[in-house]
Short mmCIF file of C-alpha atoms and ligand atoms in Angstrom, two decimals:
data_model
loop_
_atom_site.label_atom_id
_atom_site.label_comp_id
_atom_site.label_asym_id
_atom_site.label_seq_id
_atom_site.Cartn_x
_atom_site.Cartn_y
_atom_site.Cartn_z
CA MET A 1 -34.96 -13.05 -13.61
CA GLU A 2 -33.58 -14.61 -10.42
CA LYS A 3 -30.38 -16.66 -10.37
CA ASN A 4 -29.18 -18.78 -7.47
CA PHE A 5 -25.59 -19.02 -6.27
CA ASP A 6 -23.70 -20.54 -3.38
CA LEU A 7 -21.79 -17.30 -3.02
CA VAL A 8 -22.25 -13.78 -4.32
CA VAL A 9 -19.21 -11.53 -3.88
CA ILE A 10 -19.74 -7.79 -4.17
CA GLY A 11 -16.61 -6.06 -5.38
CA ALA A 12 -13.92 -7.44 -7.69
CA GLY A 13 -10.83 -5.96 -6.03
CA PRO A 14 -8.09 -8.04 -4.36
CA ALA A 15 -10.49 -9.01 -1.55
CA GLY A 16 -13.44 -9.91 -3.78
CA TYR A 17 -11.86 -11.46 -6.87
CA VAL A 18 -9.49 -13.60 -4.83
CA ALA A 19 -12.36 -14.80 -2.61
CA ALA A 20 -14.42 -15.58 -5.70
CA ILE A 21 -11.63 -17.64 -7.28
CA ARG A 22 -10.89 -19.64 -4.13
CA ALA A 23 -14.64 -20.26 -3.60
CA ALA A 24 -14.99 -21.57 -7.15
CA GLN A 25 -11.93 -23.78 -6.62
CA LEU A 26 -13.64 -25.17 -3.51
CA GLY A 27 -16.66 -26.15 -5.59
CA MET A 28 -19.03 -23.24 -5.00
CA LYS A 29 -21.20 -21.66 -7.67
CA VAL A 30 -20.06 -18.04 -7.58
CA ALA A 31 -21.08 -14.66 -8.96
CA CYS A 32 -18.99 -11.53 -8.51
CA VAL A 33 -20.62 -8.12 -8.88
CA GLU A 34 -18.52 -5.13 -9.90
CA LYS A 35 -19.77 -1.58 -10.47
CA ASP A 36 -16.76 -0.53 -12.58
CA LYS A 37 -16.22 -1.49 -16.20
CA THR A 38 -13.16 -3.60 -15.46
CA LEU A 39 -12.36 -6.15 -12.77
CA GLY A 40 -9.51 -5.72 -10.28
CA GLY A 41 -10.77 -2.88 -8.07
CA THR A 42 -8.70 0.07 -6.90
CA CYS A 43 -5.51 -2.01 -6.67
CA LEU A 44 -5.33 -3.07 -10.29
CA ASN A 45 -7.06 -0.11 -11.94
CA VAL A 46 -6.04 3.00 -10.02
CA GLY A 47 -3.85 1.88 -7.11
CA CYS A 48 -1.02 -0.54 -6.49
CA ILE A 49 -0.40 -1.63 -10.06
CA PRO A 50 -0.43 1.63 -12.05
CA SER A 51 1.55 3.40 -9.31
CA LYS A 52 4.18 0.65 -9.37
CA ALA A 53 4.38 0.92 -13.16
CA LEU A 54 5.03 4.67 -12.85
CA LEU A 55 7.50 4.15 -10.01
CA GLU A 56 9.44 1.67 -12.13
CA SER A 57 9.55 3.93 -15.20
CA SER A 58 10.44 7.05 -13.22
CA GLU A 59 13.15 5.15 -11.33
CA ILE A 60 14.78 4.09 -14.58
CA TYR A 61 14.61 7.67 -15.83
CA ALA A 62 16.03 9.24 -12.67
CA ARG A 63 18.80 6.69 -12.29
CA THR A 64 19.74 7.04 -15.92
CA ALA A 65 19.89 10.81 -15.51
CA LYS A 66 21.74 10.87 -12.19
CA GLU A 67 23.65 7.66 -11.61
CA LEU A 68 24.80 6.11 -14.85
CA GLY A 69 27.86 8.38 -14.91
CA ASP A 70 29.05 6.67 -11.71
CA HIS A 71 28.95 3.35 -13.56
CA GLY A 72 30.99 4.78 -16.43
CA ILE A 73 27.97 4.85 -18.74
CA GLN A 74 27.39 7.98 -20.76
CA VAL A 75 23.96 8.88 -22.03
CA ASN A 76 23.46 11.80 -24.35
CA GLY A 77 20.17 13.51 -25.09
CA LEU A 78 18.03 11.82 -22.44
CA SER A 79 14.41 12.84 -22.77
CA LEU A 80 11.00 11.73 -21.60
CA ASP A 81 7.88 11.07 -23.66
CA LEU A 82 5.16 11.51 -21.04
CA GLN A 83 2.47 10.06 -23.28
CA ARG A 84 4.36 6.79 -23.76
CA PHE A 85 5.37 6.82 -20.11
CA MET A 86 1.68 6.95 -19.12
CA GLY A 87 0.67 4.61 -21.96
CA ARG A 88 2.94 1.86 -20.66
CA LYS A 89 1.23 2.08 -17.28
CA ASP A 90 -2.19 1.80 -18.98
CA GLN A 91 -1.01 -1.31 -20.84
CA VAL A 92 0.15 -2.95 -17.61
CA VAL A 93 -3.26 -2.24 -16.05
CA LYS A 94 -5.10 -3.57 -19.10
CA ARG A 95 -3.13 -6.80 -19.07
CA LEU A 96 -3.75 -7.45 -15.41
CA THR A 97 -7.45 -6.57 -15.34
CA GLY A 98 -7.90 -8.70 -18.45
CA GLY A 99 -6.07 -11.45 -16.59
CA VAL A 100 -8.66 -11.38 -13.80
CA ALA A 101 -11.46 -11.65 -16.39
CA MET A 102 -9.69 -14.73 -17.82
CA LEU A 103 -9.33 -16.26 -14.36
CA PHE A 104 -13.07 -15.75 -13.81
CA LYS A 105 -13.79 -17.56 -17.06
CA LYS A 106 -11.40 -20.38 -16.20
CA ASN A 107 -13.04 -20.83 -12.78
CA LYS A 108 -16.59 -20.43 -14.15
CA ILE A 109 -17.31 -17.37 -12.01
CA GLU A 110 -20.12 -15.22 -13.31
CA PRO A 111 -19.07 -11.56 -13.49
CA VAL A 112 -22.05 -9.24 -13.07
CA LEU A 113 -21.25 -5.65 -14.04
CA GLY A 114 -23.32 -3.03 -12.23
CA ALA A 115 -23.95 -1.55 -8.79
CA ALA A 116 -25.27 -4.02 -6.23
CA GLN A 117 -27.92 -3.51 -3.62
CA ILE A 118 -28.24 -6.05 -0.85
CA HIS A 119 -31.52 -7.14 0.77
CA GLN A 120 -32.26 -8.73 4.12
CA ASP A 121 -33.38 -11.99 2.48
CA LYS A 122 -29.84 -12.37 1.07
CA THR A 123 -30.68 -11.37 -2.43
CA VAL A 124 -28.53 -8.96 -4.38
CA VAL A 125 -30.12 -6.73 -6.99
CA VAL A 126 -28.00 -5.45 -9.88
CA GLY A 127 -30.09 -3.48 -12.37
CA ASP A 128 -32.71 -5.94 -13.66
CA ALA A 129 -30.88 -8.97 -12.32
CA LYS A 130 -31.68 -10.58 -8.99
CA LEU A 131 -29.09 -12.89 -7.47
CA SER A 132 -29.89 -15.02 -4.47
CA ALA A 133 -27.15 -16.65 -2.47
CA LYS A 134 -26.53 -18.93 0.48
CA ASN A 135 -23.73 -16.56 1.47
CA ILE A 136 -22.63 -13.08 0.46
CA ILE A 137 -19.24 -11.41 0.81
CA LEU A 138 -19.04 -7.62 0.81
CA ALA A 139 -15.69 -6.47 -0.55
CA THR A 140 -16.53 -2.97 -1.69
CA GLY A 141 -13.21 -1.35 -0.78
CA SER A 142 -12.44 2.27 -0.06
CA VAL A 143 -12.20 5.72 -1.63
CA SER A 144 -9.85 8.66 -1.04
CA ALA A 145 -10.64 10.68 2.08
CA ASN A 146 -11.65 14.30 1.49
CA LEU A 147 -9.70 17.21 2.87
CA PRO A 148 -11.83 20.22 3.81
CA GLY A 149 -10.78 23.32 1.84
CA PHE A 150 -9.60 21.26 -1.16
CA ASP A 151 -12.00 20.47 -4.02
CA VAL A 152 -10.49 17.65 -6.03
CA ASP A 153 -10.95 18.40 -9.77
CA ASN A 154 -8.27 15.88 -10.82
CA GLU A 155 -6.55 18.57 -12.88
CA ARG A 156 -5.03 21.06 -10.45
CA ILE A 157 -6.10 19.44 -7.18
CA VAL A 158 -5.77 15.70 -7.64
CA ASP A 159 -6.34 12.57 -5.60
CA SER A 160 -4.38 9.36 -6.07
CA THR A 161 -6.34 8.52 -9.23
CA GLY A 162 -5.71 11.91 -10.83
CA ALA A 163 -2.01 11.72 -9.89
CA LEU A 164 -1.68 8.59 -12.07
CA SER A 165 -2.58 10.46 -15.25
CA LEU A 166 -1.21 14.00 -15.16
CA GLN A 167 -0.99 15.45 -18.67
CA GLN A 168 2.08 17.54 -17.87
CA ILE A 169 4.91 17.23 -15.41
CA PRO A 170 4.23 19.92 -12.80
CA LYS A 171 7.05 22.41 -12.19
CA LYS A 172 5.97 22.68 -8.59
CA MET A 173 3.83 20.25 -6.69
CA ILE A 174 2.50 20.11 -3.14
CA VAL A 175 1.70 16.73 -1.69
CA ILE A 176 -0.57 16.75 1.34
CA GLY A 177 0.13 13.69 3.49
CA GLY A 178 3.48 11.93 4.01
CA GLY A 179 2.08 8.39 3.89
CA TYR A 180 2.11 5.67 1.24
CA ILE A 181 0.50 7.56 -1.63
CA GLY A 182 2.09 10.93 -0.93
CA LEU A 183 5.62 9.54 -0.88
CA GLU A 184 5.20 7.13 -3.79
CA MET A 185 3.53 9.60 -6.15
CA GLY A 186 5.65 12.47 -4.80
CA SER A 187 8.71 10.38 -5.71
CA VAL A 188 7.42 9.73 -9.22
CA TYR A 189 7.05 13.44 -10.04
CA SER A 190 10.19 14.47 -8.16
CA ARG A 191 12.14 11.99 -10.31
CA LEU A 192 10.59 13.50 -13.43
CA GLY A 193 11.79 16.97 -12.39
CA SER A 194 8.97 18.45 -10.29
CA GLU A 195 9.85 20.47 -7.22
CA VAL A 196 7.91 18.54 -4.59
CA LEU A 197 6.94 19.79 -1.13
CA VAL A 198 5.23 17.38 1.28
CA LEU A 199 2.98 18.90 3.95
CA GLU A 200 2.42 16.41 6.76
CA ALA A 201 0.10 17.01 9.72
CA LEU A 202 2.12 14.90 12.16
CA ASP A 203 5.67 15.52 13.33
CA ARG A 204 6.90 12.58 11.25
CA ILE A 205 6.33 10.91 7.90
CA VAL A 206 5.15 7.30 7.44
CA PRO A 207 3.43 7.24 10.86
CA MET A 208 2.61 3.53 10.49
CA MET A 209 6.31 2.62 10.36
CA ASP A 210 9.10 2.41 12.96
CA LEU A 211 10.06 5.98 13.95
CA GLU A 212 13.83 5.57 13.48
CA LEU A 213 13.23 4.09 10.04
CA GLY A 214 10.87 6.94 9.12
CA GLN A 215 13.40 9.57 10.14
CA ALA A 216 16.23 7.94 8.17
CA PHE A 217 13.86 7.56 5.19
CA GLN A 218 12.96 11.26 5.28
CA LYS A 219 16.65 12.25 5.18
CA ILE A 220 17.21 10.11 2.09
CA LEU A 221 14.16 11.58 0.34
CA GLU A 222 15.38 15.08 1.22
CA ARG A 223 18.72 14.31 -0.41
CA GLN A 224 16.76 13.29 -3.50
CA GLY A 225 15.23 16.79 -3.52
CA ILE A 226 11.83 16.26 -1.87
CA GLN A 227 11.11 18.93 0.74
CA PHE A 228 9.07 18.39 3.89
CA ARG A 229 7.13 20.58 6.29
CA LEU A 230 6.04 18.53 9.27
CA SER A 231 3.37 19.43 11.86
CA ALA A 232 1.72 21.38 9.08
CA SER A 233 -1.87 22.47 9.37
CA VAL A 234 -3.21 22.76 5.86
CA LYS A 235 -6.05 25.29 5.49
CA LYS A 236 -7.18 25.59 1.88
CA GLY A 237 -6.23 25.30 -1.77
CA GLU A 238 -7.58 27.87 -4.23
CA VAL A 239 -7.33 27.29 -7.95
CA HIS A 240 -6.45 30.42 -9.95
CA GLY A 241 -6.24 29.49 -13.64
CA ASP A 242 -3.30 27.11 -14.07
CA SER A 243 -2.12 27.23 -10.47
CA VAL A 244 -3.21 26.48 -6.94
CA GLU A 245 -2.51 28.67 -3.94
CA VAL A 246 -2.15 26.55 -0.82
CA THR A 247 -2.55 28.14 2.60
CA PHE A 248 -1.05 26.30 5.56
CA GLU A 249 0.36 26.90 9.01
CA THR A 250 3.62 25.60 10.47
CA GLU A 251 5.18 26.61 13.80
CA GLY A 252 2.33 29.06 14.38
CA LYS A 253 3.04 30.97 11.16
CA GLU A 254 0.74 31.05 8.18
CA GLY A 255 2.28 30.50 4.77
CA LYS A 256 1.01 30.55 1.20
CA ILE A 257 2.66 28.68 -1.66
CA THR A 258 1.55 28.65 -5.28
CA VAL A 259 2.09 25.43 -7.24
CA ASP A 260 0.89 23.78 -10.46
CA VAL A 261 -0.61 20.70 -8.86
CA VAL A 262 -1.70 19.65 -5.38
CA LEU A 263 -1.99 15.96 -4.53
CA VAL A 264 -4.31 15.23 -1.61
CA ALA A 265 -3.20 11.94 -0.01
CA VAL A 266 -4.53 12.04 3.55
CA GLY A 267 -5.84 8.50 3.76
CA ARG A 268 -8.82 6.53 2.52
CA LYS A 269 -12.28 5.80 3.90
CA PRO A 270 -14.45 2.69 3.51
CA TYR A 271 -16.81 2.67 0.54
CA THR A 272 -20.26 1.12 0.95
CA GLY A 273 -22.31 3.62 -1.09
CA GLY A 274 -25.63 2.44 -2.54
CA LEU A 275 -25.43 -1.03 -0.99
CA GLY A 276 -28.46 -0.43 1.24
CA LEU A 277 -26.66 -1.75 4.33
CA LYS A 278 -28.88 -0.05 6.90
CA GLU A 279 -32.12 -1.28 5.33
CA ALA A 280 -30.66 -4.80 5.19
CA GLY A 281 -29.74 -4.67 8.90
CA ILE A 282 -25.99 -4.53 8.37
CA GLU A 283 -24.31 -2.20 10.85
CA THR A 284 -21.37 0.09 10.25
CA ASP A 285 -19.19 1.76 12.89
CA ALA A 286 -18.70 5.50 13.49
CA LYS A 287 -16.04 5.68 10.76
CA GLY A 288 -18.21 3.86 8.20
CA PHE A 289 -16.42 0.48 8.39
CA ILE A 290 -18.76 -2.53 8.20
CA ALA A 291 -18.99 -4.11 11.67
CA ILE A 292 -17.87 -7.76 11.69
CA ASP A 293 -17.20 -10.51 14.24
CA GLU A 294 -14.05 -12.63 14.44
CA LYS A 295 -15.34 -14.78 11.56
CA PHE A 296 -15.84 -11.67 9.36
CA GLN A 297 -19.64 -12.05 9.66
CA THR A 298 -21.67 -8.84 9.60
CA THR A 299 -24.76 -8.23 11.72
CA LEU A 300 -26.78 -10.06 9.02
CA SER A 301 -26.20 -13.80 9.26
CA GLY A 302 -24.59 -15.30 6.15
CA VAL A 303 -23.24 -11.94 5.00
CA TYR A 304 -19.51 -11.38 5.46
CA ALA A 305 -17.26 -8.38 4.84
CA VAL A 306 -13.53 -8.22 4.05
CA GLY A 307 -10.83 -5.84 2.84
CA ASP A 308 -10.79 -2.04 3.01
CA CYS A 309 -14.49 -1.82 3.98
CA VAL A 310 -13.67 -3.43 7.35
CA ARG A 311 -11.14 -2.38 10.02
CA GLY A 312 -7.40 -2.98 9.74
CA PRO A 313 -4.70 -1.80 7.37
CA MET A 314 -5.99 -0.88 3.91
CA LEU A 315 -3.62 -3.17 2.07
CA ALA A 316 -4.41 -5.39 -0.91
CA HIS A 317 -2.68 -8.46 0.53
CA LYS A 318 -4.55 -8.14 3.85
CA ALA A 319 -7.78 -7.93 1.85
CA SER A 320 -6.97 -11.06 -0.17
CA GLU A 321 -6.04 -13.03 2.97
CA GLU A 322 -9.37 -12.08 4.55
CA GLY A 323 -11.31 -13.07 1.42
CA ILE A 324 -9.64 -16.48 1.39
CA ALA A 325 -10.18 -16.96 5.15
CA VAL A 326 -13.95 -16.39 4.84
CA VAL A 327 -14.33 -18.71 1.88
CA GLU A 328 -12.26 -21.46 3.47
CA SER A 329 -14.34 -21.18 6.68
CA LEU A 330 -17.51 -21.48 4.58
CA ALA A 331 -16.08 -24.65 3.05
CA GLY A 332 -15.50 -26.09 6.54
CA GLN A 333 -11.77 -25.36 6.57
CA ALA A 334 -9.83 -23.34 9.14
CA GLY A 335 -9.86 -19.86 7.63
CA HIS A 336 -7.55 -17.59 9.57
CA VAL A 337 -5.57 -14.36 9.17
CA ASN A 338 -2.50 -13.63 11.30
CA TYR A 339 -2.60 -9.85 11.67
CA GLN A 340 0.84 -9.88 13.32
CA ALA A 341 2.31 -11.03 10.04
CA ILE A 342 0.97 -8.50 7.51
CA PRO A 343 3.83 -6.71 5.73
CA ALA A 344 3.61 -3.01 4.88
CA ILE A 345 5.71 -1.49 2.11
CA VAL A 346 6.34 1.92 0.60
CA TYR A 347 7.67 1.34 -2.94
CA THR A 348 9.97 4.33 -3.20
CA TRP A 349 13.74 4.30 -3.74
CA PRO A 350 14.92 2.99 -1.41
CA GLU A 351 11.92 0.93 -0.42
CA VAL A 352 10.62 0.78 3.11
CA ALA A 353 9.21 -2.50 4.34
CA SER A 354 7.97 -3.51 7.72
CA VAL A 355 6.29 -6.39 9.53
CA GLY A 356 5.29 -6.91 13.14
CA MET A 357 6.00 -4.58 16.03
CA THR A 358 7.78 -1.27 15.75
CA GLU A 359 10.19 -0.33 18.54
CA GLU A 360 7.64 2.23 19.80
CA GLU A 361 4.96 -0.47 20.02
CA ALA A 362 7.29 -2.83 21.90
CA LYS A 363 8.11 -0.01 24.35
CA ALA A 364 4.46 0.98 24.80
CA LYS A 365 3.51 -2.64 25.53
CA GLY A 366 6.21 -2.85 28.19
CA ILE A 367 7.94 -5.73 26.39
CA ASP A 368 11.50 -6.51 27.41
CA TYR A 369 12.94 -6.34 23.90
CA LYS A 370 16.25 -6.06 22.10
CA ALA A 371 16.81 -4.26 18.80
CA PHE A 372 19.65 -4.29 16.30
CA LYS A 373 20.34 -2.37 13.10
CA PHE A 374 22.63 -3.60 10.37
CA PRO A 375 23.55 -0.96 7.76
CA PHE A 376 23.61 -1.70 4.01
CA LEU A 377 26.88 0.24 3.97
CA ALA A 378 28.50 -2.97 5.26
CA ASN A 379 26.80 -5.21 2.68
CA GLY A 380 28.89 -6.16 -0.36
CA ARG A 381 26.00 -6.47 -2.79
CA ALA A 382 24.61 -3.04 -1.80
CA LEU A 383 28.02 -1.49 -2.46
CA ALA A 384 28.26 -3.24 -5.81
CA MET A 385 24.89 -1.72 -6.65
CA GLY A 386 26.15 1.72 -5.63
CA TYR A 387 23.87 1.82 -2.61
CA ARG A 388 25.04 3.01 0.80
CA ASP A 389 21.96 4.09 2.78
CA GLY A 390 19.49 2.35 5.01
CA PHE A 391 19.51 -0.67 7.27
CA VAL A 392 17.75 -3.77 8.45
CA LYS A 393 16.38 -3.34 11.96
CA LEU A 394 15.17 -6.35 13.90
CA ILE A 395 13.32 -6.39 17.19
CA ALA A 396 13.16 -9.55 19.30
CA ASP A 397 11.97 -10.55 22.74
CA LYS A 398 14.94 -10.31 25.09
CA LYS A 399 14.05 -13.45 27.04
CA THR A 400 12.72 -15.79 24.36
CA ASP A 401 14.68 -14.37 21.39
CA ARG A 402 11.43 -14.59 19.35
CA LEU A 403 11.31 -12.15 16.42
CA LEU A 404 8.72 -9.44 17.08
CA GLY A 405 9.30 -7.01 14.24
CA ALA A 406 11.44 -6.35 11.18
CA HIS A 407 11.96 -2.99 9.48
CA ILE A 408 13.97 -2.60 6.31
CA LEU A 409 15.02 0.60 4.56
CA GLY A 410 16.86 -0.34 1.42
CA PRO A 411 16.67 -1.40 -2.21
CA ARG A 412 14.21 -4.23 -2.88
CA ALA A 413 13.12 -4.22 0.78
CA SER A 414 9.72 -5.32 -0.57
CA ASP A 415 11.20 -8.67 -1.55
CA MET A 416 13.42 -9.03 1.51
CA ILE A 417 10.54 -8.55 3.95
CA ALA A 418 8.97 -11.87 2.82
CA GLU A 419 11.60 -13.79 4.77
CA MET A 420 10.74 -11.77 7.88
CA VAL A 421 7.01 -12.36 7.43
CA LEU A 422 7.69 -16.08 7.25
CA ALA A 423 9.89 -15.86 10.35
CA ILE A 424 7.09 -14.18 12.31
CA GLU A 425 4.49 -16.63 10.92
CA PHE A 426 6.65 -19.55 12.11
CA SER A 427 7.47 -17.83 15.46
CA ALA A 428 11.16 -17.93 14.59
CA SER A 429 13.83 -16.71 16.98
CA ALA A 430 16.54 -14.29 15.93
CA GLU A 431 18.96 -17.22 16.27
CA ASP A 432 16.89 -19.24 13.73
CA ILE A 433 17.41 -16.43 11.21
CA ALA A 434 21.07 -16.00 12.10
CA ARG A 435 21.72 -19.72 11.62
CA THR A 436 19.99 -19.78 8.23
CA CYS A 437 22.43 -19.74 5.31
CA HIS A 438 21.89 -16.63 3.17
CA ALA A 439 23.38 -16.55 -0.32
CA HIS A 440 26.39 -14.34 -0.96
CA PRO A 441 26.48 -11.70 -2.25
CA THR A 442 22.87 -10.66 -1.61
CA LEU A 443 21.12 -7.83 0.14
CA SER A 444 19.44 -10.44 2.33
CA GLU A 445 22.74 -11.05 4.11
CA ALA A 446 21.95 -7.81 5.95
CA VAL A 447 18.98 -9.64 7.49
CA LYS A 448 21.22 -12.45 8.71
CA GLU A 449 23.73 -9.94 10.06
CA ALA A 450 21.00 -8.03 11.93
CA ALA A 451 19.86 -11.32 13.47
CA LEU A 452 23.49 -12.11 14.40
CA GLY A 453 23.64 -8.68 15.98
CA LEU A 454 20.83 -9.67 18.32
CA GLY A 455 22.78 -12.71 19.49
CA SER A 456 26.32 -13.92 18.96
CA GLY A 457 27.46 -10.79 17.13
CA THR A 458 27.83 -9.58 13.53
CA ILE A 459 30.67 -10.55 11.23
CA HIS A 460 30.88 -7.46 9.03
CA ILE A 461 30.66 -4.59 11.52
P1 NAD B 501 -1.77 7.10 4.68
O1 NAD B 501 -2.61 6.82 5.84
O2 NAD B 501 -0.67 6.18 4.29
O3 NAD B 501 -1.06 8.52 4.85
C1 NAD B 501 -1.79 9.68 5.04
C2 NAD B 501 -0.87 10.71 5.66
O4 NAD B 501 -1.55 11.94 5.63
C3 NAD B 501 -0.52 10.41 7.11
O5 NAD B 501 0.86 10.57 7.28
C4 NAD B 501 -1.32 11.44 7.87
O6 NAD B 501 -0.74 11.83 9.08
C5 NAD B 501 -1.37 12.59 6.87
N1 NAD B 501 -2.49 13.52 7.02
C6 NAD B 501 -3.75 13.24 7.36
N2 NAD B 501 -4.49 14.36 7.37
C7 NAD B 501 -3.67 15.38 7.00
C8 NAD B 501 -3.84 16.77 6.81
N3 NAD B 501 -5.01 17.37 7.01
N4 NAD B 501 -2.76 17.51 6.42
C9 NAD B 501 -1.56 16.91 6.22
N5 NAD B 501 -1.36 15.59 6.40
C10 NAD B 501 -2.39 14.84 6.77
O7 NAD B 501 -2.79 7.34 3.48
P2 NAD B 501 -2.55 7.46 1.91
O8 NAD B 501 -1.12 7.69 1.60
O9 NAD B 501 -3.56 8.41 1.43
O10 NAD B 501 -2.94 6.02 1.42
C11 NAD B 501 -4.27 5.56 1.61
C12 NAD B 501 -4.30 4.08 1.86
O11 NAD B 501 -3.93 3.40 0.70
C13 NAD B 501 -3.39 3.69 2.96
O12 NAD B 501 -4.17 3.23 4.04
C14 NAD B 501 -2.56 2.58 2.40
O13 NAD B 501 -2.75 1.42 3.17
C15 NAD B 501 -3.05 2.35 1.00
N6 NAD B 501 -1.91 2.37 0.09
C16 NAD B 501 -0.94 1.45 0.24
C17 NAD B 501 0.15 1.48 -0.59
C18 NAD B 501 1.22 0.43 -0.44
O14 NAD B 501 0.95 -0.62 0.13
N7 NAD B 501 2.44 0.70 -0.89
C19 NAD B 501 0.30 2.45 -1.55
C20 NAD B 501 -0.70 3.40 -1.66
C21 NAD B 501 -1.80 3.35 -0.83
#
């Protein structure tokens, strides 16, 4: 049985499902193929959403245990029911993935569950079904990268998916990789009482972020009890019954540490398995990313690729923007993604959020820049919250005053960064931000103060 569509989207993650919805809104007849049982992709099922649910719950637990006394609140007999803790996360996921299914229904998008194979004549085969389309979008996402010497069994040696559903709180845990997943999931278990050691290959954590911010962030995490070994060369992890012995080298010395659980979080790689790309004439690069032109078109005309399976940061919001850009271009509109204005956030406590150039990038590009840091210590709302760490750091062009980058280490930085993304999108100057009225008392006043610091001077320091 062959069915015809204007657009077939392969993959129902934030790139694919968002593209499918916008395409349907623009009048296209759309099918969306998904190999998993539920819609939503990695983000909704085993990524952004469940990890944020666990971060929220663990934050409440840790703050109740450690900080409520400071507020004059006494809690007796605090305990944790891990099953309910995990169950809440599953409910959040169920609600959201179900929400995508409802949106598909509302927009008359045909969900096709099964693994897709693409053919050169722009047909997509899913089991017995054959879908032909004027255009196809590949949005097949990514999977966790392997680490030689570590066999992920998702019990003792886990990847990001396994880390979302541990049956017991590990007494000791090693996290390999000090990036997004390592620090978020490391924080979750550290808050629940695990002794967490992060082994990072580079000489710094969060390598994608501003260096100064990363260093300050590491100090805060260390105060929370997370330990770090940087420039670590991790050799192997051997499971012996209920424990894992991890062999690694730092400063030329080999060490072995035995822990209950090892989380491998050393990045992700594009996933295009079983699609039949080569046979269809769709090229991939040396790292497995689907090759695309500036309009997201692959080497097969009428077939586009977006999200984690193409180059660029593996972030859900970048993926969605790309999906929308392709669909709007197909509908004759001006689809466009501004890669200078893609925020990046680590959802720990405090949060780390960043957009645009880091100071190192500005230096490397030979830009005549100015930078200013405003500490939350001098922000009234932060003090009222009991928060004293972190800062807002802004980088602007020295001559034009145009904002080049913003880097925030502080509570709810994920929400505050939106203003900075907008500023970069609108090519705002630091003075534009400084002259904008920010409500008092809010954390966002630190943004205004940092912008004032780049120009006429701060008020509160
Ligand atoms: P990552 O790229 O953020 O971090 C991986 C870290 O592992 C890096 O610091 C890297 O230097 C280190 N590393 C690499 N090889 C190593 C080795 N052999 N030994 C020790 N350290 C090693 O990757 P991730 O944390 O696995 O996350 C994967 C992707 O998922 C990221 O690209 C990210 O975009 C996405 N993600 C985003 C969020 C978010 O937006 N908050 C959350 C989770 C995941």
